C-alpha cells in the first residue's frame, strides 16, 4: 500500500479561458497530478470537456524540469467505453469511471488497461463498494466521492469518511498498490481527516483555484497532512 500523499487539483474550478496556463501554474504550485473532470450532461447534469481538450493540455502537464505530471481523468459519462478509449489516446495516465455507468465493468477496466492506462473505479456518496469484491485485483485506483458528482464547490459529505475507511480495509486486505482518492469538498481544514480515514490522494478544485496563490494552498494542505 502507498503512504505517499498526492494532491490532485481539479481544473474544473480553473479559469477555462486560460486552461494551459492554469495547469502550468498549479504544477508550479506543487500539484502532483492534474484531475480532469469529464461530464456529459447525461450521467451528471453538467457538461465540461472532452478528449480534444485533454490532448491540448497534455503538453502542459509537465514540471519546469521536464518531469511528466499524471493526468487523472475522472469520467462522469455514460456509456463509458468509447470515451475511455478516446481519453487514452488523448494522453490520460489514469482513467476512472463510475461502475453504475458501465454495463460491463470488468470489460471496461480491461479495455482501459489494454490501452496502456491505469484504471480506477469511482463511488458516489450513496454507492456501495460491493463491486470491489470482484474488481479490486484489477484496478489501480479507488475514488470515493465526498460530494455528488457534477459540480465543484459543494460541501464535503461526512459519511464519505466511513466509506474511505472501508475502502482502505479492502486495499490492505488485498495487498496491491492501489491509490485511494477522495474527491469533493476537500479543503485545508478537512484534508487531514480524509487522510486519517485512509485516503492517500486528494482531489481539490475550488479550494485551490479559488485562491490567488496555488502554492500557498497546496503547501497548507501538505502541512495539514503532516500534522
Ligand atoms: C465533482 C468533481 C470534483 C470536483 C471537486 O463532480 O468530480 O472533482 O471538481 O471540486 P471541489 O474541490 O470544488 O469540491
Ligand atoms: Zn473528479
PDB file of C-alpha atoms and ligand atoms in Angstrom:
ATOM      1  CA  UNK A   1       0.000   0.000   0.000  1.00  0.00           C
ATOM      2  CA  UNK A   2       1.093   3.539  -0.646  1.00  0.00           C
ATOM      3  CA  UNK A   3       1.590   6.138   2.056  1.00  0.00           C
ATOM      4  CA  UNK A   4       2.802   8.925  -0.184  1.00  0.00           C
ATOM      5  CA  UNK A   5       0.186  11.662  -0.344  1.00  0.00           C
ATOM      6  CA  UNK A   6      -0.745  13.059  -3.727  1.00  0.00           C
ATOM      7  CA  UNK A   7      -2.604  16.304  -4.305  1.00  0.00           C
ATOM      8  CA  UNK A   8      -4.641  16.366  -7.498  1.00  0.00           C
ATOM      9  CA  UNK A   9      -6.071  19.803  -8.306  1.00  0.00           C
ATOM     10  CA  UNK A  10      -9.262  19.605 -10.352  1.00  0.00           C
ATOM     11  CA  UNK A  11      -9.165  22.009 -13.262  1.00  0.00           C
ATOM     12  CA  UNK A  12     -12.968  22.099 -13.128  1.00  0.00           C
ATOM     13  CA  UNK A  13     -12.507  25.222 -10.999  1.00  0.00           C
ATOM     14  CA  UNK A  14      -9.708  26.712 -13.128  1.00  0.00           C
ATOM     15  CA  UNK A  15     -10.157  29.664 -15.481  1.00  0.00           C
ATOM     16  CA  UNK A  16     -11.371  27.926 -18.661  1.00  0.00           C
ATOM     17  CA  UNK A  17     -10.199  30.814 -20.803  1.00  0.00           C
ATOM     18  CA  UNK A  18      -6.599  30.119 -19.722  1.00  0.00           C
ATOM     19  CA  UNK A  19      -6.505  26.369 -19.118  1.00  0.00           C
ATOM     20  CA  UNK A  20      -2.947  25.677 -20.291  1.00  0.00           C
ATOM     21  CA  UNK A  21      -1.567  28.470 -18.164  1.00  0.00           C
ATOM     22  CA  UNK A  22      -3.656  27.286 -15.197  1.00  0.00           C
ATOM     23  CA  UNK A  23      -2.266  23.742 -15.496  1.00  0.00           C
ATOM     24  CA  UNK A  24       1.248  25.171 -15.617  1.00  0.00           C
ATOM     25  CA  UNK A  25       0.641  27.422 -12.610  1.00  0.00           C
ATOM     26  CA  UNK A  26      -0.857  24.738 -10.421  1.00  0.00           C
ATOM     27  CA  UNK A  27       2.028  22.388 -11.239  1.00  0.00           C
ATOM     28  CA  UNK A  28       4.457  25.182 -10.350  1.00  0.00           C
ATOM     29  CA  UNK A  29       2.473  25.437  -7.100  1.00  0.00           C
ATOM     30  CA  UNK A  30       3.187  21.789  -6.277  1.00  0.00           C
ATOM     31  CA  UNK A  31       0.361  19.741  -7.834  1.00  0.00           C
ATOM     32  CA  UNK A  32       1.228  16.027  -8.032  1.00  0.00           C
ATOM     33  CA  UNK A  33      -1.486  15.107 -10.534  1.00  0.00           C
ATOM     34  CA  UNK A  34      -3.916  17.035 -12.720  1.00  0.00           C
ATOM     35  CA  UNK A  35      -7.514  15.917 -12.143  1.00  0.00           C
ATOM     36  CA  UNK A  36      -9.656  16.227 -15.260  1.00  0.00           C
ATOM     37  CA  UNK A  37     -13.427  16.067 -14.652  1.00  0.00           C
ATOM     38  CA  UNK A  38     -15.321  14.877 -17.702  1.00  0.00           C
ATOM     39  CA  UNK A  39     -19.097  15.463 -17.567  1.00  0.00           C
ATOM     40  CA  UNK A  40     -21.570  14.564 -20.298  1.00  0.00           C
ATOM     41  CA  UNK A  41     -24.852  16.249 -19.294  1.00  0.00           C
ATOM     42  CA  UNK A  42     -26.376  12.753 -19.119  1.00  0.00           C
ATOM     43  CA  UNK A  43     -24.729  10.786 -16.318  1.00  0.00           C
ATOM     44  CA  UNK A  44     -24.390  14.109 -14.470  1.00  0.00           C
ATOM     45  CA  UNK A  45     -26.300  17.364 -15.067  1.00  0.00           C
ATOM     46  CA  UNK A  46     -23.321  19.324 -16.320  1.00  0.00           C
ATOM     47  CA  UNK A  47     -21.100  19.421 -19.399  1.00  0.00           C
ATOM     48  CA  UNK A  48     -17.352  20.022 -19.316  1.00  0.00           C
ATOM     49  CA  UNK A  49     -14.514  18.995 -21.583  1.00  0.00           C
ATOM     50  CA  UNK A  50     -13.677  16.173 -23.943  1.00  0.00           C
ATOM     51  CA  UNK A  51     -10.600  14.364 -25.236  1.00  0.00           C
ATOM     52  CA  UNK A  52      -9.523  17.177 -27.567  1.00  0.00           C
ATOM     53  CA  UNK A  53      -9.013  19.470 -24.598  1.00  0.00           C
ATOM     54  CA  UNK A  54      -7.171  16.727 -22.737  1.00  0.00           C
ATOM     55  CA  UNK A  55      -4.840  16.262 -25.652  1.00  0.00           C
ATOM     56  CA  UNK A  56      -4.315  20.031 -25.974  1.00  0.00           C
ATOM     57  CA  UNK A  57      -3.424  20.257 -22.270  1.00  0.00           C
ATOM     58  CA  UNK A  58      -1.162  17.199 -22.171  1.00  0.00           C
ATOM     59  CA  UNK A  59       1.994  19.152 -23.158  1.00  0.00           C
ATOM     60  CA  UNK A  60       1.350  21.474 -20.191  1.00  0.00           C
ATOM     61  CA  UNK A  61       1.226  18.570 -17.722  1.00  0.00           C
ATOM     62  CA  UNK A  62       4.927  18.650 -17.032  1.00  0.00           C
ATOM     63  CA  UNK A  63       7.095  20.179 -14.302  1.00  0.00           C
ATOM     64  CA  UNK A  64       9.510  23.023 -15.032  1.00  0.00           C
ATOM     65  CA  UNK A  65      12.338  20.465 -15.138  1.00  0.00           C
ATOM     66  CA  UNK A  66      10.513  18.289 -17.652  1.00  0.00           C
ATOM     67  CA  UNK A  67       9.014  15.582 -15.448  1.00  0.00           C
ATOM     68  CA  UNK A  68       5.571  14.451 -16.646  1.00  0.00           C
ATOM     69  CA  UNK A  69       2.676  15.066 -14.263  1.00  0.00           C
ATOM     70  CA  UNK A  70      -0.001  12.356 -14.432  1.00  0.00           C
ATOM     71  CA  UNK A  71      -3.330  13.315 -15.962  1.00  0.00           C
ATOM     72  CA  UNK A  72      -6.048  11.766 -13.819  1.00  0.00           C
ATOM     73  CA  UNK A  73      -9.223  11.547 -15.893  1.00  0.00           C
ATOM     74  CA  UNK A  74     -12.474  11.190 -13.962  1.00  0.00           C
ATOM     75  CA  UNK A  75     -15.207  10.115 -16.344  1.00  0.00           C
ATOM     76  CA  UNK A  76     -18.729  11.102 -15.308  1.00  0.00           C
ATOM     77  CA  UNK A  77     -20.169   9.767 -18.547  1.00  0.00           C
ATOM     78  CA  UNK A  78     -22.496   7.013 -19.696  1.00  0.00           C
ATOM     79  CA  UNK A  79     -21.718   4.895 -21.628  1.00  0.00           C
ATOM     80  CA  UNK A  80     -18.067   4.641 -20.651  1.00  0.00           C
ATOM     81  CA  UNK A  81     -16.060   2.664 -23.207  1.00  0.00           C
ATOM     82  CA  UNK A  82     -15.803   4.852 -26.311  1.00  0.00           C
ATOM     83  CA  UNK A  83     -14.847   7.955 -24.349  1.00  0.00           C
ATOM     84  CA  UNK A  84     -12.403   5.999 -22.205  1.00  0.00           C
ATOM     85  CA  UNK A  85     -10.580   4.926 -25.362  1.00  0.00           C
ATOM     86  CA  UNK A  86     -10.626   8.488 -26.696  1.00  0.00           C
ATOM     87  CA  UNK A  87      -9.073   9.753 -23.449  1.00  0.00           C
ATOM     88  CA  UNK A  88      -6.436   7.022 -23.523  1.00  0.00           C
ATOM     89  CA  UNK A  89      -5.439   8.289 -26.970  1.00  0.00           C
ATOM     90  CA  UNK A  90      -5.556  11.869 -25.707  1.00  0.00           C
ATOM     91  CA  UNK A  91      -2.803  11.157 -23.183  1.00  0.00           C
ATOM     92  CA  UNK A  92      -4.650  10.249 -19.979  1.00  0.00           C
ATOM     93  CA  UNK A  93      -2.464   8.385 -17.489  1.00  0.00           C
ATOM     94  CA  UNK A  94      -5.271   7.112 -15.274  1.00  0.00           C
ATOM     95  CA  UNK A  95      -8.914   6.772 -16.298  1.00  0.00           C
ATOM     96  CA  UNK A  96     -11.612   6.251 -13.697  1.00  0.00           C
ATOM     97  CA  UNK A  97     -15.312   5.693 -14.178  1.00  0.00           C
ATOM     98  CA  UNK A  98     -18.421   5.075 -12.121  1.00  0.00           C
ATOM     99  CA  UNK A  99     -19.288   1.342 -12.132  1.00  0.00           C
ATOM    100  CA  UNK A 100     -23.004   2.132 -12.365  1.00  0.00           C
ATOM    101  CA  UNK A 101     -22.313   3.894 -15.679  1.00  0.00           C
ATOM    102  CA  UNK A 102     -20.987   0.743 -17.384  1.00  0.00           C
ATOM    103  CA  UNK A 103     -22.984  -2.366 -18.235  1.00  0.00           C
ATOM    104  CA  UNK A 104     -19.780  -4.435 -18.173  1.00  0.00           C
ATOM    105  CA  UNK A 105     -17.438  -3.052 -15.538  1.00  0.00           C
ATOM    106  CA  UNK A 106     -14.804  -5.759 -15.885  1.00  0.00           C
ATOM    107  CA  UNK A 107     -14.661  -5.293 -19.645  1.00  0.00           C
ATOM    108  CA  UNK A 108     -14.403  -1.500 -19.301  1.00  0.00           C
ATOM    109  CA  UNK A 109     -11.486  -1.826 -16.871  1.00  0.00           C
ATOM    110  CA  UNK A 110      -9.688  -4.312 -19.094  1.00  0.00           C
ATOM    111  CA  UNK A 111     -10.116  -2.030 -22.112  1.00  0.00           C
ATOM    112  CA  UNK A 112      -8.633   0.935 -20.223  1.00  0.00           C
ATOM    113  CA  UNK A 113      -5.627  -1.152 -19.149  1.00  0.00           C
ATOM    114  CA  UNK A 114      -5.196  -2.595 -22.628  1.00  0.00           C
ATOM    115  CA  UNK A 115      -4.986   0.991 -23.881  1.00  0.00           C
ATOM    116  CA  UNK A 116      -1.976   1.500 -21.591  1.00  0.00           C
ATOM    117  CA  UNK A 117      -3.633   3.473 -18.781  1.00  0.00           C
ATOM    118  CA  UNK A 118      -4.175   2.860 -15.111  1.00  0.00           C
ATOM    119  CA  UNK A 119      -7.814   2.153 -14.285  1.00  0.00           C
ATOM    120  CA  UNK A 120      -9.949   3.354 -11.408  1.00  0.00           C
ATOM    121  CA  UNK A 121     -13.461   2.963 -10.057  1.00  0.00           C
ATOM    122  CA  UNK A 122     -15.387   5.868  -8.559  1.00  0.00           C
ATOM    123  CA  UNK A 123     -18.075   5.540  -5.892  1.00  0.00           C
ATOM    124  CA  UNK A 124     -20.882   8.050  -5.460  1.00  0.00           C
ATOM    125  CA  UNK A 125     -21.943   9.050  -1.945  1.00  0.00           C
ATOM    126  CA  UNK A 126     -24.811   6.507  -1.899  1.00  0.00           C
ATOM    127  CA  UNK A 127     -22.999   3.750  -3.825  1.00  0.00           C
ATOM    128  CA  UNK A 128     -21.865   0.579  -2.046  1.00  0.00           C
ATOM    129  CA  UNK A 129     -18.352  -0.821  -2.533  1.00  0.00           C
ATOM    130  CA  UNK A 130     -19.646  -4.313  -3.392  1.00  0.00           C
ATOM    131  CA  UNK A 131     -18.255  -4.348  -6.926  1.00  0.00           C
ATOM    132  CA  UNK A 132     -14.781  -4.362  -5.347  1.00  0.00           C
ATOM    133  CA  UNK A 133     -15.450  -7.970  -4.234  1.00  0.00           C
ATOM    134  CA  UNK A 134     -14.826  -8.828  -7.870  1.00  0.00           C
ATOM    135  CA  UNK A 135     -12.770  -5.940  -9.188  1.00  0.00           C
ATOM    136  CA  UNK A 136     -10.180  -4.860  -6.636  1.00  0.00           C
ATOM    137  CA  UNK A 137      -7.432  -7.047  -8.077  1.00  0.00           C
ATOM    138  CA  UNK A 138      -7.959  -5.448 -11.478  1.00  0.00           C
ATOM    139  CA  UNK A 139      -7.724  -1.754 -10.614  1.00  0.00           C
ATOM    140  CA  UNK A 140      -5.105   0.836  -9.696  1.00  0.00           C
ATOM    141  CA  UNK A 141      -7.265   3.458  -8.006  1.00  0.00           C
ATOM    142  CA  UNK A 142     -10.421   3.700  -5.920  1.00  0.00           C
ATOM    143  CA  UNK A 143     -12.065   7.120  -5.773  1.00  0.00           C
ATOM    144  CA  UNK A 144     -14.567   7.899  -3.039  1.00  0.00           C
ATOM    145  CA  UNK A 145     -16.868  10.778  -3.934  1.00  0.00           C
ATOM    146  CA  UNK A 146     -17.427  13.086  -0.984  1.00  0.00           C
ATOM    147  CA  UNK A 147     -19.921  15.174  -2.966  1.00  0.00           C
ATOM    148  CA  UNK A 148     -22.472  14.174  -5.570  1.00  0.00           C
ATOM    149  CA  UNK A 149     -20.733  14.340  -8.928  1.00  0.00           C
ATOM    150  CA  UNK A 150     -21.480  17.165 -11.323  1.00  0.00           C
ATOM    151  CA  UNK A 151     -20.249  20.395  -9.779  1.00  0.00           C
ATOM    152  CA  UNK A 152     -17.306  21.901  -7.996  1.00  0.00           C
ATOM    153  CA  UNK A 153     -17.636  23.919  -4.823  1.00  0.00           C
ATOM    154  CA  UNK A 154     -20.022  21.634  -2.919  1.00  0.00           C
ATOM    155  CA  UNK A 155     -19.801  20.754   0.772  1.00  0.00           C
ATOM    156  CA  UNK A 156     -17.994  17.650   1.964  1.00  0.00           C
ATOM    157  CA  UNK A 157     -20.335  14.751   2.832  1.00  0.00           C
ATOM    158  CA  UNK A 158     -19.164  13.343   6.166  1.00  0.00           C
ATOM    159  CA  UNK A 159     -20.286   9.749   5.544  1.00  0.00           C
ATOM    160  CA  UNK A 160     -17.553   9.551   2.892  1.00  0.00           C
ATOM    161  CA  UNK A 161     -15.071   9.159   5.746  1.00  0.00           C
ATOM    162  CA  UNK A 162     -16.632   5.847   6.743  1.00  0.00           C
ATOM    163  CA  UNK A 163     -16.527   4.683   3.154  1.00  0.00           C
ATOM    164  CA  UNK A 164     -12.861   5.668   2.873  1.00  0.00           C
ATOM    165  CA  UNK A 165     -12.171   3.541   5.960  1.00  0.00           C
ATOM    166  CA  UNK A 166     -13.952   0.580   4.384  1.00  0.00           C
ATOM    167  CA  UNK A 167     -12.101   1.020   1.115  1.00  0.00           C
ATOM    168  CA  UNK A 168      -8.792   1.235   2.999  1.00  0.00           C
ATOM    169  CA  UNK A 169      -9.556  -2.061   4.745  1.00  0.00           C
ATOM    170  CA  UNK A 170     -10.218  -3.688   1.373  1.00  0.00           C
ATOM    171  CA  UNK A 171      -6.986  -2.328  -0.114  1.00  0.00           C
ATOM    172  CA  UNK A 172      -4.942  -3.501   2.864  1.00  0.00           C
ATOM    173  CA  UNK A 173      -6.533  -6.955   2.710  1.00  0.00           C
ATOM    174  CA  UNK A 174      -5.791  -7.214  -0.993  1.00  0.00           C
ATOM    175  CA  UNK A 175      -2.172  -6.108  -0.603  1.00  0.00           C
ATOM    176  CA  UNK A 176      -1.985  -4.494  -4.039  1.00  0.00           C
ATOM    177  CA  UNK A 177      -0.674  -0.956  -4.501  1.00  0.00           C
ATOM    178  CA  UNK A 178      -3.960   0.831  -5.125  1.00  0.00           C
ATOM    179  CA  UNK A 179      -4.356   4.552  -4.610  1.00  0.00           C
ATOM    180  CA  UNK A 180      -7.314   5.681  -2.510  1.00  0.00           C
ATOM    181  CA  UNK A 181      -8.559   9.020  -3.747  1.00  0.00           C
ATOM    182  CA  UNK A 182     -11.158  11.292  -2.205  1.00  0.00           C
ATOM    183  CA  UNK A 183     -12.994  13.736  -4.460  1.00  0.00           C
ATOM    184  CA  UNK A 184     -15.214  16.633  -3.431  1.00  0.00           C
ATOM    185  CA  UNK A 185     -15.256  19.372  -0.821  1.00  0.00           C
ATOM    186  CA  UNK A 186     -11.629  18.845   0.208  1.00  0.00           C
ATOM    187  CA  UNK A 187     -10.137  21.899   1.935  1.00  0.00           C
ATOM    188  CA  UNK A 188      -7.150  22.667   4.137  1.00  0.00           C
ATOM    189  CA  UNK A 189      -9.315  22.145   7.213  1.00  0.00           C
ATOM    190  CA  UNK A 190     -10.668  18.667   6.387  1.00  0.00           C
ATOM    191  CA  UNK A 191      -7.906  17.037   4.319  1.00  0.00           C
ATOM    192  CA  UNK A 192      -6.256  15.530   7.415  1.00  0.00           C
ATOM    193  CA  UNK A 193      -9.472  13.783   8.427  1.00  0.00           C
ATOM    194  CA  UNK A 194      -9.690  12.172   4.995  1.00  0.00           C
ATOM    195  CA  UNK A 195      -6.071  11.040   5.372  1.00  0.00           C
ATOM    196  CA  UNK A 196      -6.696   9.597   8.825  1.00  0.00           C
ATOM    197  CA  UNK A 197      -9.630   7.644   7.360  1.00  0.00           C
ATOM    198  CA  UNK A 198      -7.197   6.173   4.831  1.00  0.00           C
ATOM    199  CA  UNK A 199      -7.145   8.375   1.728  1.00  0.00           C
ATOM    200  CA  UNK A 200      -3.760   8.972   0.099  1.00  0.00           C
ATOM    201  CA  UNK A 201      -4.792  11.045  -2.934  1.00  0.00           C
ATOM    202  CA  UNK A 202      -6.769  14.260  -2.617  1.00  0.00           C
ATOM    203  CA  UNK A 203      -8.718  15.981  -5.365  1.00  0.00           C
ATOM    204  CA  UNK A 204      -9.323  19.662  -4.697  1.00  0.00           C
ATOM    205  CA  UNK A 205     -10.834  22.114  -7.143  1.00  0.00           C
ATOM    206  CA  UNK A 206     -12.385  25.228  -5.642  1.00  0.00           C
ATOM    207  CA  UNK A 207     -10.104  25.174  -2.575  1.00  0.00           C
ATOM    208  CA  UNK A 208      -7.069  25.653  -4.825  1.00  0.00           C
ATOM    209  CA  UNK A 209      -8.304  27.543  -7.871  1.00  0.00           C
ATOM    210  CA  UNK A 210     -10.495  29.767  -5.711  1.00  0.00           C
ATOM    211  CA  UNK A 211      -7.377  31.326  -4.164  1.00  0.00           C
ATOM    212  CA  UNK A 212      -4.863  33.600  -5.854  1.00  0.00           C
ATOM    213  CA  UNK A 213      -1.792  31.703  -4.624  1.00  0.00           C
ATOM    214  CA  UNK A 214      -1.956  27.996  -5.537  1.00  0.00           C
ATOM    215  CA  UNK A 215       1.373  27.207  -3.881  1.00  0.00           C
ATOM    216  CA  UNK A 216       0.129  28.610  -0.591  1.00  0.00           C
ATOM    217  CA  UNK A 217      -2.982  26.366  -0.547  1.00  0.00           C
ATOM    218  CA  UNK A 218      -1.110  23.235  -1.626  1.00  0.00           C
ATOM    219  CA  UNK A 219       1.601  23.862   0.988  1.00  0.00           C
ATOM    220  CA  UNK A 220      -1.096  24.351   3.641  1.00  0.00           C
ATOM    221  CA  UNK A 221      -2.708  21.058   2.588  1.00  0.00           C
ATOM    222  CA  UNK A 222       0.640  19.263   2.856  1.00  0.00           C
ATOM    223  CA  UNK A 223       1.254  20.821   6.264  1.00  0.00           C
ATOM    224  CA  UNK A 224      -2.200  19.651   7.416  1.00  0.00           C
ATOM    225  CA  UNK A 225      -1.380  16.151   6.132  1.00  0.00           C
ATOM    226  CA  UNK A 226       1.893  16.102   8.048  1.00  0.00           C
ATOM    227  CA  UNK A 227       0.235  17.283  11.240  1.00  0.00           C
TER     228      UNK A 227
HETATM  229  C1  LIG B   1     -17.269  16.747  -8.927  1.00  0.00           C
HETATM  230  C2  LIG B   1     -15.841  16.535  -9.375  1.00  0.00           C
HETATM  231  C3  LIG B   1     -14.801  17.041  -8.436  1.00  0.00           C
HETATM  232  C4  LIG B   1     -14.856  18.486  -8.191  1.00  0.00           C
HETATM  233  C5  LIG B   1     -14.179  18.794  -6.910  1.00  0.00           C
HETATM  234  O1  LIG B   1     -18.106  16.078  -9.789  1.00  0.00           O
HETATM  235  O2  LIG B   1     -15.590  15.161  -9.550  1.00  0.00           O
HETATM  236  O3  LIG B   1     -13.511  16.687  -8.906  1.00  0.00           O
HETATM  237  O4  LIG B   1     -14.274  19.257  -9.167  1.00  0.00           O
HETATM  238  O5  LIG B   1     -14.344  20.140  -6.694  1.00  0.00           O
HETATM  239  P1  LIG B   1     -14.300  20.767  -5.258  1.00  0.00           P
HETATM  240  O6  LIG B   1     -12.922  20.522  -4.724  1.00  0.00           O
HETATM  241  O7  LIG B   1     -14.574  22.201  -5.523  1.00  0.00           O
HETATM  242  O8  LIG B   1     -15.353  20.089  -4.450  1.00  0.00           O
HETATM  243 ZN1  LIG B   2     -13.497  14.473 -10.026  1.00  0.00          ZN
END
